[in-house]
Coordinates of C-alpha atoms in Angstrom, one line a residue:
E1 CA -6.5 24.7 19.7
P2 CA -7.2 21.0 19.5
L3 CA -7.7 19.2 16.2
F4 CA -10.3 17.0 17.9
T5 CA -12.1 16.6 21.2
M6 CA -13.2 13.4 22.9
K7 CA -15.6 12.7 25.7
P8 CA -14.3 10.4 28.4
G9 CA -15.5 6.8 27.9
K10 CA -16.5 7.3 24.3
T11 CA -14.9 5.5 21.3
Y12 CA -14.0 7.4 18.1
K13 CA -13.1 6.3 14.7
Y14 CA -10.2 8.0 13.0
R15 CA -9.2 7.4 9.3
V16 CA -5.5 7.9 8.7
C17 CA -4.4 8.4 5.0
N18 CA -1.0 9.1 3.6
V19 CA -1.6 11.5 0.7
G20 CA 2.1 12.3 0.2
L21 CA 4.2 11.5 -2.9
K22 CA 7.2 9.8 -1.4
S23 CA 7.6 9.3 2.3
S24 CA 6.1 6.6 4.4
L25 CA 4.6 7.7 7.7
N26 CA 4.3 6.2 11.2
F27 CA 1.2 7.3 13.0
R28 CA 0.7 7.0 16.8
F29 CA -1.7 8.3 19.4
Q30 CA 0.0 9.4 22.6
G31 CA -1.1 7.3 25.6
H32 CA -3.7 5.3 23.7
T33 CA -3.9 2.1 21.6
M34 CA -5.5 2.0 18.2
K35 CA -7.8 -0.8 17.2
L36 CA -7.4 -1.4 13.4
V37 CA -10.8 -2.0 11.8
E38 CA -10.4 -1.2 8.1
M39 CA -7.9 -0.6 5.4
E40 CA -8.6 0.5 1.9
G41 CA -12.2 -0.6 2.0
S42 CA -11.7 -4.0 3.7
H43 CA -12.6 -5.0 7.2
T44 CA -9.7 -6.3 9.1
V45 CA -9.2 -8.5 12.2
Q46 CA -9.4 -6.0 15.0
N47 CA -5.9 -6.1 16.5
D48 CA -4.6 -3.3 18.8
Y49 CA -1.5 -1.3 17.8
Q50 CA 0.7 1.3 19.5
S51 CA 1.6 2.7 16.1
L52 CA 1.0 2.1 12.4
D53 CA 3.1 2.5 9.3
V54 CA 1.1 4.1 6.6
H55 CA 2.7 4.1 3.2
V56 CA 2.0 6.4 0.3
G57 CA -1.5 6.0 -1.0
Q58 CA -2.7 3.9 1.9
C59 CA -5.6 4.5 4.3
F60 CA -6.4 2.9 7.7
S61 CA -9.4 3.2 10.0
V62 CA -8.8 2.9 13.7
L63 CA -10.9 3.0 16.9
V64 CA -9.6 5.0 19.8
T65 CA -11.3 4.9 23.2
A66 CA -11.0 7.9 25.5
N67 CA -10.1 5.9 28.6
Q68 CA -7.1 7.8 29.9
E69 CA -6.6 10.7 32.3
S70 CA -8.6 13.8 31.2
K71 CA -6.1 16.1 29.5
D72 CA -4.5 16.8 26.1
Y73 CA -2.7 14.2 24.1
Y74 CA -0.7 14.4 20.9
M75 CA -1.4 12.5 17.7
V76 CA 1.9 12.2 15.9
A77 CA 2.9 11.4 12.3
S78 CA 6.6 11.1 11.4
T79 CA 8.5 10.1 8.3
R80 CA 10.0 6.7 8.0
F81 CA 13.2 5.4 6.2
I82 CA 14.8 8.8 5.7
K83 CA 17.8 10.3 7.4
N84 CA 16.2 13.6 8.5
V85 CA 12.9 12.6 10.2
L86 CA 10.1 15.1 9.9
V87 CA 7.4 15.1 12.7
G88 CA 3.9 16.5 12.6
K89 CA 1.8 16.9 15.8
G90 CA -1.8 17.7 16.6
I91 CA -3.7 18.0 19.9
V92 CA -6.6 15.8 20.9
R93 CA -8.4 17.2 24.0
Y94 CA -10.7 15.5 26.4
T95 CA -13.8 17.6 26.9
D96 CA -13.2 17.9 30.6
G97 CA -9.4 18.0 30.1
K98 CA -7.4 19.8 32.8
G99 CA -3.8 19.6 31.6
P100 CA -1.4 20.0 28.7
A101 CA -0.1 17.1 26.7
S102 CA 3.1 15.4 27.9
P103 CA 6.2 16.7 26.1
E104 CA 7.4 13.0 25.9
I105 CA 6.2 12.1 22.4
P106 CA 6.1 8.3 21.8
E107 CA 9.0 7.1 19.7
A108 CA 8.6 5.7 16.2
P109 CA 10.0 2.3 15.3
V110 CA 13.3 2.1 13.4
G111 CA 14.0 0.1 10.2
W112 CA 11.8 -1.5 7.7
A113 CA 11.9 -5.0 9.2
W114 CA 9.5 -3.7 11.9
S115 CA 7.2 -2.5 9.1
L116 CA 7.4 -5.9 7.3
N117 CA 6.5 -7.7 10.5
Q118 CA 3.5 -5.4 11.1
F119 CA 2.2 -6.1 7.6
R120 CA 2.2 -9.8 8.4
T121 CA -0.2 -9.1 11.3
F122 CA -2.9 -7.6 9.0
R123 CA -5.7 -10.1 8.4
W124 CA -9.0 -9.9 6.5
N125 CA -12.0 -10.2 8.8
L126 CA -13.8 -13.2 7.4
T127 CA -16.8 -12.6 9.8
A128 CA -17.6 -9.1 8.5
S129 CA -19.7 -8.2 5.4
A130 CA -21.7 -10.7 3.4
A131 CA -20.1 -13.5 1.4
R132 CA -20.3 -13.0 -2.4
P133 CA -18.6 -14.9 -5.2
N134 CA -15.9 -13.3 -7.2
P135 CA -16.0 -13.2 -11.0
Q136 CA -14.4 -16.6 -11.2
G137 CA -17.3 -18.1 -9.4
S138 CA -15.5 -18.9 -6.2
Y139 CA -16.1 -17.6 -2.7
H140 CA -12.5 -17.6 -1.8
Y141 CA -9.4 -16.4 -3.7
G142 CA -7.2 -19.2 -2.4
S143 CA -9.1 -21.8 -4.4
I144 CA -8.9 -20.1 -7.8
N145 CA -6.5 -21.4 -10.4
I146 CA -4.0 -18.7 -11.5
T147 CA -4.4 -17.9 -15.2
R148 CA -1.3 -15.7 -15.7
T149 CA 1.7 -14.5 -13.8
I150 CA 3.1 -11.0 -14.4
K151 CA 6.2 -9.8 -12.7
L152 CA 6.5 -6.0 -12.5
V153 CA 9.9 -4.6 -11.7
N154 CA 10.4 -0.9 -11.0
S155 CA 13.6 0.8 -12.1
A156 CA 15.0 4.3 -12.6
S157 CA 17.4 5.7 -15.2
K158 CA 18.2 8.9 -17.0
V159 CA 16.9 9.4 -20.6
D160 CA 18.1 12.4 -22.5
G161 CA 19.4 13.9 -19.2
K162 CA 16.1 13.5 -17.4
L163 CA 15.3 11.0 -14.6
R164 CA 12.7 8.5 -15.8
Y165 CA 11.0 5.8 -13.8
A166 CA 10.1 2.6 -15.6
I167 CA 8.2 -0.7 -15.2
N168 CA 10.0 -3.6 -16.8
G169 CA 12.3 -1.2 -18.6
V170 CA 9.5 0.9 -20.2
S171 CA 8.7 4.4 -19.0
H172 CA 5.1 5.2 -20.0
V173 CA 4.1 8.3 -22.0
D174 CA 0.7 9.1 -23.3
P175 CA 0.4 9.2 -27.1
E176 CA -1.2 12.2 -28.8
T177 CA -4.3 10.2 -29.4
P178 CA -5.8 8.9 -26.1
L179 CA -5.5 5.1 -25.7
K180 CA -9.2 4.3 -25.4
L181 CA -10.1 6.6 -28.3
A182 CA -7.6 4.9 -30.5
E183 CA -9.1 1.5 -29.6
Y184 CA -12.7 2.8 -30.2
F185 CA -11.9 4.0 -33.7
G186 CA -9.8 0.9 -34.5
I187 CA -6.5 2.6 -35.0
A188 CA -4.7 1.3 -31.9
D189 CA -2.1 -0.4 -34.0
K190 CA -1.1 3.0 -35.5
V191 CA -0.9 4.7 -32.1
F192 CA 0.7 2.2 -29.7
K193 CA 1.7 -1.4 -29.2
Y194 CA 0.3 -3.8 -26.7
D195 CA 2.5 -5.8 -24.4
T196 CA 5.8 -4.0 -25.0
I197 CA 6.9 -5.4 -21.7
S198 CA 7.5 -9.1 -20.8
D199 CA 5.6 -10.9 -18.1
E200 CA 8.9 -12.2 -16.9
G201 CA 10.0 -8.8 -15.5
L202 CA 13.4 -7.1 -16.0
A203 CA 16.4 -9.1 -16.9
E204 CA 19.2 -9.3 -14.4
G205 CA 21.5 -6.2 -14.7
A206 CA 19.3 -4.5 -17.3
T207 CA 19.4 -0.7 -16.9
T208 CA 18.2 0.6 -20.3
V209 CA 14.9 2.5 -20.1
T210 CA 12.6 2.9 -23.2
V211 CA 10.1 5.8 -23.3
A212 CA 6.9 4.6 -24.9
P213 CA 3.2 3.9 -24.2
N214 CA 3.2 0.9 -21.8
V215 CA -0.1 -1.0 -22.2
V216 CA -0.5 -4.6 -20.9
N217 CA -3.3 -6.6 -22.6
A218 CA -5.3 -8.9 -20.4
T219 CA -8.2 -11.3 -20.9
F220 CA -11.6 -10.5 -19.2
R221 CA -12.0 -12.4 -15.9
D222 CA -8.5 -13.9 -15.9
F223 CA -7.2 -14.5 -12.4
I224 CA -3.8 -12.9 -12.5
E225 CA -0.9 -13.3 -10.1
I226 CA 1.1 -10.0 -10.0
I227 CA 4.6 -9.9 -8.5
F228 CA 5.9 -6.5 -7.6
E229 CA 9.7 -6.7 -7.4
N230 CA 11.8 -3.8 -6.1
H231 CA 15.5 -3.8 -7.0
E232 CA 16.0 -0.3 -5.7
K233 CA 17.4 0.9 -2.4
S234 CA 14.3 2.8 -1.4
L235 CA 10.8 1.6 -0.6
Q236 CA 8.3 1.8 -3.5
S237 CA 4.5 2.1 -3.3
W238 CA 2.4 0.3 -5.9
H239 CA -1.3 1.2 -6.7
L240 CA -3.7 -0.6 -9.0
D241 CA -6.2 2.1 -10.0
G242 CA -9.7 0.8 -10.1
Y243 CA -8.8 -2.7 -8.9
S244 CA -8.2 -4.5 -5.6
F245 CA -5.9 -7.4 -5.0
F246 CA -5.0 -9.8 -2.2
A247 CA -1.6 -9.0 -0.7
V248 CA -0.6 -12.6 0.0
A249 CA 3.1 -12.1 0.8
I250 CA 6.0 -9.7 1.2
E251 CA 9.6 -11.1 1.5
P252 CA 13.2 -9.9 0.9
G253 CA 15.1 -11.0 -2.1
R254 CA 13.8 -12.1 -5.6
W255 CA 10.6 -13.9 -6.2
S256 CA 10.6 -17.5 -7.6
P257 CA 7.7 -20.0 -8.1
E258 CA 8.8 -21.8 -4.9
K259 CA 7.8 -18.7 -2.9
R260 CA 4.2 -19.5 -3.5
A261 CA 4.5 -21.9 -0.6
N262 CA 4.7 -18.9 1.7
Y263 CA 1.5 -17.2 0.4
N264 CA -1.4 -16.5 2.8
L265 CA -4.2 -18.1 0.9
L266 CA -6.8 -17.8 3.7
D267 CA -7.2 -14.3 4.9
A268 CA -5.0 -11.8 3.1
V269 CA -6.5 -8.3 3.1
S270 CA -8.1 -7.1 -0.2
R271 CA -6.5 -3.7 -1.0
H272 CA -5.4 -1.4 -3.8
T273 CA -2.1 -0.1 -2.6
I274 CA 0.9 -2.0 -1.3
Q275 CA 4.4 -1.1 -0.2
V276 CA 7.4 -3.0 -1.6
F277 CA 10.5 -2.8 0.6
P278 CA 14.0 -2.3 -0.8
K279 CA 15.5 -5.4 -2.6
S280 CA 12.2 -7.2 -1.9
W281 CA 9.0 -8.4 -3.6

């Protein structure tokens, strides 16, 4: 049975989300192009794609027009960047379809350089939605002075025989007293410490992981530049819960202030989840 049916000549919107825990996915629609119109709540420049990499926690909306031969077609999702590729398929059927889907499934791209180049094609649609000032009073993020720069480096190490993941060398654990409750009753200093991690990231070669509450203090309405730096051999997906940010650049290697010259300060997409490729920022 088909997952979806389409009437010839009609255009349909599909929202594709990666709700997994680890693997990036490549999504493609057999015999059709996908027009990207939205990602994570932001309207995008409407480019056409044969396939899209969707990383953990990300959602894309695409338009697909039923303008091909009336029959069945596969929609395909396959894992990326792992040795043993897993493939999931579903049938989309034209309402007057008269034939099965072709067994020739469109191939997925190989390597993360392709995915990096695709990221660079994503642009915010500046002609969609009403203009509104941000909390700093500007209508455009590229004209706001940066108040603070925080580099966040992910790492992994064993602590007491258990694998722990850490940010700037600290692996977060919740204290017995909830953080906001401790603040409300004025006992935060007895429950946890603010800013146990440095804004400078992780020192070169540092491998020690400390298990503790990891709470970063920030000033209301500061405009913060956050650098996600991945020293690991596998892709990492970063999510800022309750916040959106402008993904202005992804590059291999380590970040340095000179890299700001490569930022997209015009039409980077506002989003809440971003992939960081191996040995990249």
